[in-house]
Short mmCIF file of C-alpha atoms in Angstrom, two decimals:
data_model
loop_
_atom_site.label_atom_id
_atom_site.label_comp_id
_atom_site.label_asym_id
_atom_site.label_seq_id
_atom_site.Cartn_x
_atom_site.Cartn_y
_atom_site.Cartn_z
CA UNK A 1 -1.82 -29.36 -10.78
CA UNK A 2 0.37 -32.46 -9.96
CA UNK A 3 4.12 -31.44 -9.19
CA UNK A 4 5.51 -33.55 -11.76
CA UNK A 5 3.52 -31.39 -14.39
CA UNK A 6 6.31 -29.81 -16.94
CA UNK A 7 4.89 -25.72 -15.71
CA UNK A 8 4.12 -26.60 -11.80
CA UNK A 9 6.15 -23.96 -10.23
CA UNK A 10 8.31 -26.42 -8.66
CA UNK A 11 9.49 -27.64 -12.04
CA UNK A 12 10.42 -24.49 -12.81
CA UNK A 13 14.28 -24.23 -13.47
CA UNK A 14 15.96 -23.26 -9.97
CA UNK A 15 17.04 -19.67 -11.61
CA UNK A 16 13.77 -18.40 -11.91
CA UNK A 17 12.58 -19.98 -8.57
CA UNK A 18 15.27 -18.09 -7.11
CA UNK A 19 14.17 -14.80 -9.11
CA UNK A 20 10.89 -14.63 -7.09
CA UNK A 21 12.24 -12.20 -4.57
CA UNK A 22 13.44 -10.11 -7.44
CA UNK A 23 9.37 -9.48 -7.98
CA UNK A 24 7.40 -10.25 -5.02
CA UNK A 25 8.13 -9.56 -1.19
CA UNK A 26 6.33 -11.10 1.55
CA UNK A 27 4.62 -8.78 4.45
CA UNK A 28 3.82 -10.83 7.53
CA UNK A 29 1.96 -8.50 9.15
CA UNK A 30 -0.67 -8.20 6.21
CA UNK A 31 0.05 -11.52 4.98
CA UNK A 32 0.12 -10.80 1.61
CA UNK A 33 2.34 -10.37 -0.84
CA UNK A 34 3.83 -7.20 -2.38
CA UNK A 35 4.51 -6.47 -6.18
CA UNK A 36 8.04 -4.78 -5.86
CA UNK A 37 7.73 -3.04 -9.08
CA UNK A 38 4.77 -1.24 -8.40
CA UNK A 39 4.99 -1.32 -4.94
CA UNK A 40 1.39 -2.88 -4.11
CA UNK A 41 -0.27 -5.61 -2.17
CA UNK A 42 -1.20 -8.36 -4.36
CA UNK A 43 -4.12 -10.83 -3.10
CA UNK A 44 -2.92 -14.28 -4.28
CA UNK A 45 -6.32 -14.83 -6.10
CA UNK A 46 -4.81 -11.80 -8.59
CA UNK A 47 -1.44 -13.32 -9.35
CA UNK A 48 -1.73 -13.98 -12.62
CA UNK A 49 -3.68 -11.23 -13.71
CA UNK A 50 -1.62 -8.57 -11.82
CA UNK A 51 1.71 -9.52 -13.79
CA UNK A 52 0.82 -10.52 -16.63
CA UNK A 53 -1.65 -7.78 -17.05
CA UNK A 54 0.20 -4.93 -15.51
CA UNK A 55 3.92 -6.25 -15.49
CA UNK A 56 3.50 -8.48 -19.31
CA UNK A 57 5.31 -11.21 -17.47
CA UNK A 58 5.72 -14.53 -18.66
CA UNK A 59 3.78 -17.54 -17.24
CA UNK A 60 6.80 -19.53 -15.43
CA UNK A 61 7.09 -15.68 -13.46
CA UNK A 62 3.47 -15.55 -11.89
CA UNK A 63 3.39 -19.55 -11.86
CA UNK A 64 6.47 -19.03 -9.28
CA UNK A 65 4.84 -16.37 -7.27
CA UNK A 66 1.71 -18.20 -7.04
CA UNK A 67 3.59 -20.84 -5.97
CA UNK A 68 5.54 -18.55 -3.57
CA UNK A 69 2.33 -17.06 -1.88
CA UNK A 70 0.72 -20.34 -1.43
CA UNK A 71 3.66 -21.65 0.47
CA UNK A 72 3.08 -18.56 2.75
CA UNK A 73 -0.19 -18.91 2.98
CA UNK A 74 -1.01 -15.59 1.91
CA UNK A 75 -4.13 -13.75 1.76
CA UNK A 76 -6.53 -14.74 -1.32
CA UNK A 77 -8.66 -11.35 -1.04
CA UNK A 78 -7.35 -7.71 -0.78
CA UNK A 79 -11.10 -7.33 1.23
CA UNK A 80 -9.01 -9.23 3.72
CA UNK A 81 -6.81 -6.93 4.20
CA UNK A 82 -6.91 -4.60 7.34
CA UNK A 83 -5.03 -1.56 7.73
CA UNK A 84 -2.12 -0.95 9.91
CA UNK A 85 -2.92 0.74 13.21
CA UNK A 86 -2.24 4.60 13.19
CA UNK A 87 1.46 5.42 14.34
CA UNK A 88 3.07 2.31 12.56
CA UNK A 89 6.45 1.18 11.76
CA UNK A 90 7.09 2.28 8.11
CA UNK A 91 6.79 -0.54 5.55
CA UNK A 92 9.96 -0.22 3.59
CA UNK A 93 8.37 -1.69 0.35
CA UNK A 94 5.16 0.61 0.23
CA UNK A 95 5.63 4.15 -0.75
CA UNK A 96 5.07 6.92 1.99
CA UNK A 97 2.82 9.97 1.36
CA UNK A 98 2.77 13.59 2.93
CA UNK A 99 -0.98 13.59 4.13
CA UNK A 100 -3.57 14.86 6.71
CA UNK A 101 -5.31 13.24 9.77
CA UNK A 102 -8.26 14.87 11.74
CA UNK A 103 -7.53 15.82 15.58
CA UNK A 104 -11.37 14.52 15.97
CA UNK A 105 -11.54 11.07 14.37
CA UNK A 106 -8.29 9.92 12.98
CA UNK A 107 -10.22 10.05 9.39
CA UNK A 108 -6.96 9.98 7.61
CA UNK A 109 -6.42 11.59 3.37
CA UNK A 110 -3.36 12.54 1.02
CA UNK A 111 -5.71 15.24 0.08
CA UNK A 112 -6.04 18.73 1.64
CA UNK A 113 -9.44 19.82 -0.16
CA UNK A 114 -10.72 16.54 1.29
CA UNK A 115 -9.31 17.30 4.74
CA UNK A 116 -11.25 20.99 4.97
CA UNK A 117 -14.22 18.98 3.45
CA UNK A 118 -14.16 16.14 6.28
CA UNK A 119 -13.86 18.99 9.14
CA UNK A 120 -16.33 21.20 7.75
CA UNK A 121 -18.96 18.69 6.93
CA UNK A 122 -18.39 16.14 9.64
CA UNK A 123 -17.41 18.44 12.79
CA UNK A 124 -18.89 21.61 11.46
CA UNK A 125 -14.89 23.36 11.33
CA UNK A 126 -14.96 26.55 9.34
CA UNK A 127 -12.92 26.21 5.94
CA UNK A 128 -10.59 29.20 6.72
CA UNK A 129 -9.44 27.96 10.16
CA UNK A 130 -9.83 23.97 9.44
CA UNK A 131 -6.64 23.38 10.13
CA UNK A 132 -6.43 23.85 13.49
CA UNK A 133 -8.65 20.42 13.11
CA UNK A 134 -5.87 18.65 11.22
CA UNK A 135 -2.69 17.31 11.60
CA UNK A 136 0.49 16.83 8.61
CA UNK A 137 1.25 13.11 8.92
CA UNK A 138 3.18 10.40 7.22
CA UNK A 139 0.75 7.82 5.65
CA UNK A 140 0.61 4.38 3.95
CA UNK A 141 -1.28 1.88 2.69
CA UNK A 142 -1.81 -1.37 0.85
CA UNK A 143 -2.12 0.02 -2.70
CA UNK A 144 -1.27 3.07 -4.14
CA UNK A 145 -4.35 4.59 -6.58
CA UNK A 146 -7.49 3.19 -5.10
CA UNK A 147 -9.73 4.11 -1.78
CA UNK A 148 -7.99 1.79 0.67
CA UNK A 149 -7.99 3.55 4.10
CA UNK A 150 -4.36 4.89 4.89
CA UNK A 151 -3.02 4.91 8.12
CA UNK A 152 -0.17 6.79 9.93
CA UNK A 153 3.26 5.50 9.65
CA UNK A 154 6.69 7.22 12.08
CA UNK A 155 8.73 7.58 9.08
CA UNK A 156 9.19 8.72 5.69
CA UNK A 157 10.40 5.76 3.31
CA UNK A 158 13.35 8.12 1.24
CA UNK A 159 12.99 5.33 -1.67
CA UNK A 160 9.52 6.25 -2.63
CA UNK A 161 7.63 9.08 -0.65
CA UNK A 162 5.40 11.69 -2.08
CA UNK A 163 5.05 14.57 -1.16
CA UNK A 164 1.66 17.40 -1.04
CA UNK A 165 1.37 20.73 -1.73
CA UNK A 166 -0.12 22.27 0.75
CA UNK A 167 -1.63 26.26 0.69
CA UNK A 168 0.99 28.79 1.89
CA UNK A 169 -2.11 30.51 3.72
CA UNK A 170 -2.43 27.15 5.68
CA UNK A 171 0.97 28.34 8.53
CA UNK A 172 -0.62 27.20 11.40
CA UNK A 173 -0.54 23.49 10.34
CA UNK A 174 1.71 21.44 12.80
CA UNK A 175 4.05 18.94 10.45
CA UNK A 176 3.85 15.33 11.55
CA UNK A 177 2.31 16.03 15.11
#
């Protein structure tokens, strides 16, 4: 689109250019953008469809955020995207989950069935004792809802963490080891 175009994003009127950061936040060490009201990485080829799908916002909105991850050079594909190594800083604008990493592997799931399924399939752990093979941890990751790997974060974010019930028969479970 050429600039002078009446819905370019940097036609927009200067209030809703200056709105952006109201819906978007960039995350350098992704490179990618994140949605602020839902709290996910957005892959700039998405923009459009993410809020006005998901959000129902209007045009001169995403046009701005496109415009906005463009300028930042931001990733086009979520398949991009690479986790976080284990043990990282929290990322304030992703939620934090209560969540489970194998003492073997690292294999890393908000889910505690899972967890006794990875130990007793993959390193032959016995269901009743698994969690000697397990660890609680603090995890993240790029979006909430879908099967992008997690990985292990220092703290909780107090904003938006959530938290897992896990079996009262399960004592011997070390918290955030």
């Amino acid at each position: 689109a050429h600039p002078r175009e009446e819905n370019h994003p940097s036609c927009l009127p200067s209030s809703i250019a200056m709105n952006v950061l109201d819906y978007v936040t960039y995350n350098a060490t992704g490179n990618v953008l994140i949605c602020l009201k839902c709290h996910s990485a957005i892959q700039s080829k998405a923009i459009r469809c993410h809020y006005t799908s998901v959000h129902k916002y209007n045009s001169h909105i995403w046009k701005a955020i496109q415009q906005y991850a463009t300028d930042r050079g931001a990733i086009n594909f979520l398949y991009d995207l690479r986790p976080c190594p284990h043990e990282s800083s929290t990322i304030l604008d992703l939620s934090t989950h209560d969540g489970f990493q194998c003492r073997d592997c690292s294999y890393c799931t908000s889910s505690h069935k899972r967890m006794l399924t990875h130990t007793s399939s993959l390193h032959g752990a016995e269901t009743i004792v698994g969690d000697r093979w397990f660890s609680l941890v603090i995890l993240q990751r790029w979006k909430p809802n879908s099967v992008a790997p997690w990985w292990t974060v220092t703290h909780v974010n107090p904003e938006m963490h959530t938290t897992v019930h896990v079996p009262q028969t399960r004592a011997s479970i070390q918290r955030y080891v």
